Coordinates of C-alpha atoms in Angstrom, one line a residue:
M180 CA 3.1 73.0 -81.1
M181 CA 0.9 75.3 -78.9
D182 CA -2.4 77.6 -80.0
G183 CA -2.8 81.4 -80.0
E184 CA -5.0 80.7 -76.8
E185 CA -2.1 79.5 -74.6
L186 CA 0.3 81.6 -76.1
R187 CA -1.9 84.7 -75.2
R188 CA -2.3 83.0 -70.8
R189 CA 1.6 82.5 -70.5
Y190 CA 2.4 86.3 -72.0
A191 CA -0.6 87.1 -69.2
A192 CA 1.6 85.5 -67.2
G193 CA 4.5 87.1 -67.3
E194 CA 6.5 84.6 -69.9
R195 CA 8.0 87.0 -73.2
D196 CA 10.2 84.8 -75.1
F197 CA 8.6 82.7 -77.7
S198 CA 11.7 82.6 -79.6
G199 CA 11.9 79.2 -82.0
L200 CA 9.1 78.2 -81.6
N201 CA 6.7 76.7 -84.2
L202 CA 3.4 78.4 -84.1
R203 CA 2.2 77.7 -88.2
G204 CA -1.4 78.5 -89.2
V205 CA -2.2 79.8 -84.9
N206 CA -4.2 82.2 -84.4
I207 CA -2.1 84.7 -82.2
S208 CA -4.4 87.4 -80.9
G209 CA -8.1 86.4 -81.5
S210 CA -8.9 88.5 -83.5
E211 CA -11.1 87.5 -86.6
P212 CA -9.1 89.8 -89.5
M213 CA -11.8 88.1 -92.4
E214 CA -14.9 90.1 -90.6
D215 CA -12.9 92.9 -89.9
V216 CA -13.0 91.9 -85.8
F217 CA -10.0 92.8 -84.2
I218 CA -9.4 92.4 -80.4
N219 CA -6.4 95.2 -80.0
I220 CA -4.5 92.1 -77.8
D221 CA -1.1 94.2 -76.0
L222 CA 1.7 91.6 -76.8
S223 CA 4.4 94.3 -76.9
G224 CA 7.8 93.0 -75.7
I225 CA 7.5 89.7 -77.1
N226 CA 10.6 88.0 -78.0
L227 CA 9.2 85.6 -81.1
S228 CA 12.9 85.3 -83.0
G229 CA 12.6 82.8 -85.2
A230 CA 9.8 81.4 -85.0
N231 CA 8.1 80.2 -87.9
L232 CA 4.4 81.8 -87.6
T233 CA 4.2 81.1 -91.5
G234 CA 0.0 81.8 -92.4
T235 CA -0.1 83.2 -88.4
I236 CA -2.2 85.6 -87.5
L237 CA -1.4 88.5 -85.1
A238 CA -3.8 91.2 -86.9
G239 CA -4.3 94.0 -84.2
A240 CA -1.8 92.9 -81.9
D241 CA 0.0 95.4 -80.2
L242 CA 3.4 94.5 -81.0
T243 CA 5.9 97.7 -79.6
D244 CA 9.4 96.6 -79.2
A245 CA 8.4 92.7 -79.7
N246 CA 11.6 90.4 -81.4
L247 CA 10.5 89.0 -84.0
S248 CA 13.9 89.1 -86.1
N249 CA 15.0 86.5 -88.8
A250 CA 10.9 84.8 -87.9
N251 CA 9.1 83.0 -90.8
L252 CA 6.3 84.8 -91.2
T253 CA 5.1 84.0 -95.2
S254 CA 1.6 85.1 -96.1
A255 CA 1.0 85.9 -92.0
D256 CA -1.4 88.6 -91.2
L257 CA -0.5 91.5 -89.4
S258 CA -3.0 94.1 -90.5
Q259 CA -3.4 97.1 -88.0
C260 CA -0.8 96.4 -85.7
K261 CA 1.3 98.5 -84.2
L262 CA 5.5 97.7 -84.8
I263 CA 6.3 100.5 -82.8
R264 CA 10.4 99.6 -82.6
A265 CA 9.6 96.4 -83.1
N266 CA 12.8 94.4 -84.9
L267 CA 11.9 92.1 -87.8
S268 CA 15.6 92.0 -89.4
G269 CA 15.9 89.0 -91.3
A270 CA 12.5 88.2 -90.7
N271 CA 10.8 86.5 -94.5
L272 CA 7.9 88.2 -95.0
T273 CA 6.7 87.2 -98.6
K274 CA 3.3 87.3 -99.2
A275 CA 2.8 88.9 -95.9
C276 CA -0.7 91.6 -95.1
L277 CA 1.2 94.3 -93.1
D278 CA -2.2 96.8 -94.2
V279 CA -3.0 100.1 -92.1
V280 CA 0.3 99.2 -89.5
E281 CA 1.8 101.6 -87.5
F282 CA 5.2 101.5 -88.4
M283 CA 8.2 103.8 -85.8
D284 CA 11.3 103.4 -85.7
T285 CA 11.0 99.9 -87.1
D286 CA 13.9 97.6 -88.2
M287 CA 13.2 95.5 -91.3
S288 CA 16.7 95.2 -92.5
G289 CA 17.5 92.2 -94.1
A290 CA 13.9 91.1 -94.2
E291 CA 12.4 89.7 -97.7
L292 CA 9.9 91.4 -98.4
R293 CA 8.5 89.5 -101.9
S294 CA 5.0 89.8 -102.8
A295 CA 4.3 91.5 -99.6
S296 CA 1.6 94.2 -98.6
I297 CA 2.4 97.6 -96.3
T298 CA -0.9 99.5 -98.1
Q299 CA -2.9 102.5 -96.4
T300 CA 0.6 102.6 -93.8
W301 CA 2.8 105.3 -92.5
L302 CA 6.3 103.9 -92.2
G303 CA 8.4 106.3 -89.4
N304 CA 12.5 105.8 -89.3
T305 CA 12.1 102.9 -90.1
N306 CA 15.4 100.8 -91.3
M307 CA 14.7 98.5 -94.4
S308 CA 18.8 98.6 -95.9
G309 CA 19.9 95.0 -97.2
A310 CA 16.0 94.1 -97.1
K311 CA 15.2 91.9 -100.7
H312 CA 12.7 92.6 -102.7
V313 CA 11.1 96.1 -101.5
S314 CA 10.4 97.2 -105.3
N315 CA 8.2 93.7 -105.4
V316 CA 6.1 95.1 -102.1
D317 CA 2.7 96.6 -102.9
W318 CA 3.2 99.8 -101.5
T319 CA -0.5 101.8 -101.8
G320 CA -1.0 104.5 -100.1
T321 CA 1.5 104.1 -98.0
R322 CA 3.2 107.6 -96.7
V323 CA 7.4 107.4 -95.6
R324 CA 9.1 109.6 -93.5
G325 CA 13.1 108.6 -92.6
L326 CA 12.7 105.7 -94.7
V327 CA 16.0 104.0 -95.2
L328 CA 16.1 102.1 -98.4
E329 CA 17.3 98.5 -99.5
D330 CA 20.5 100.0 -101.2
G331 CA 21.3 102.8 -97.8
S332 CA 19.5 105.7 -98.9
V333 CA 16.9 107.9 -97.3
L334 CA 14.2 108.8 -98.1
N335 CA 13.9 112.0 -96.1
D336 CA 10.6 113.9 -97.0
D337 CA 6.8 112.2 -97.2
H338 CA 6.8 110.0 -100.4
D339 CA 3.5 108.5 -101.5
W340 CA 3.3 106.0 -103.0

């Protein structure tokens, strides 16, 4: 199993495809979210599709253009991440922390969102069509525009939970 330091080293060397890896519980970002220390590592364009990221710490990471499709992100910490144009389609985000995340043009279609936390966040042009358990998410303080909901309806005006 790869640790966060090795992944960051390989990413810095130009590798981007980490699809299907078991990174369960790994601190990928190097941040310490419980201490509010965020490193803000650049992992833009990384491919973690189908990876086991259960309990993984990605807090503060720039995941712009990242592929996290069909990844298991159960109980993962993605707080304060940039998820601009990220692909989270089919991802399992059960109990994931997505607080203070920057979403823009993000694909979350078909994602499992049971008991996820998406608070104090801006969701712009995010696709949640076919997402499961959207009503079970903590949306406190989140604002949306152009959000495609699980039933295909769209919130086009500013909407504040």
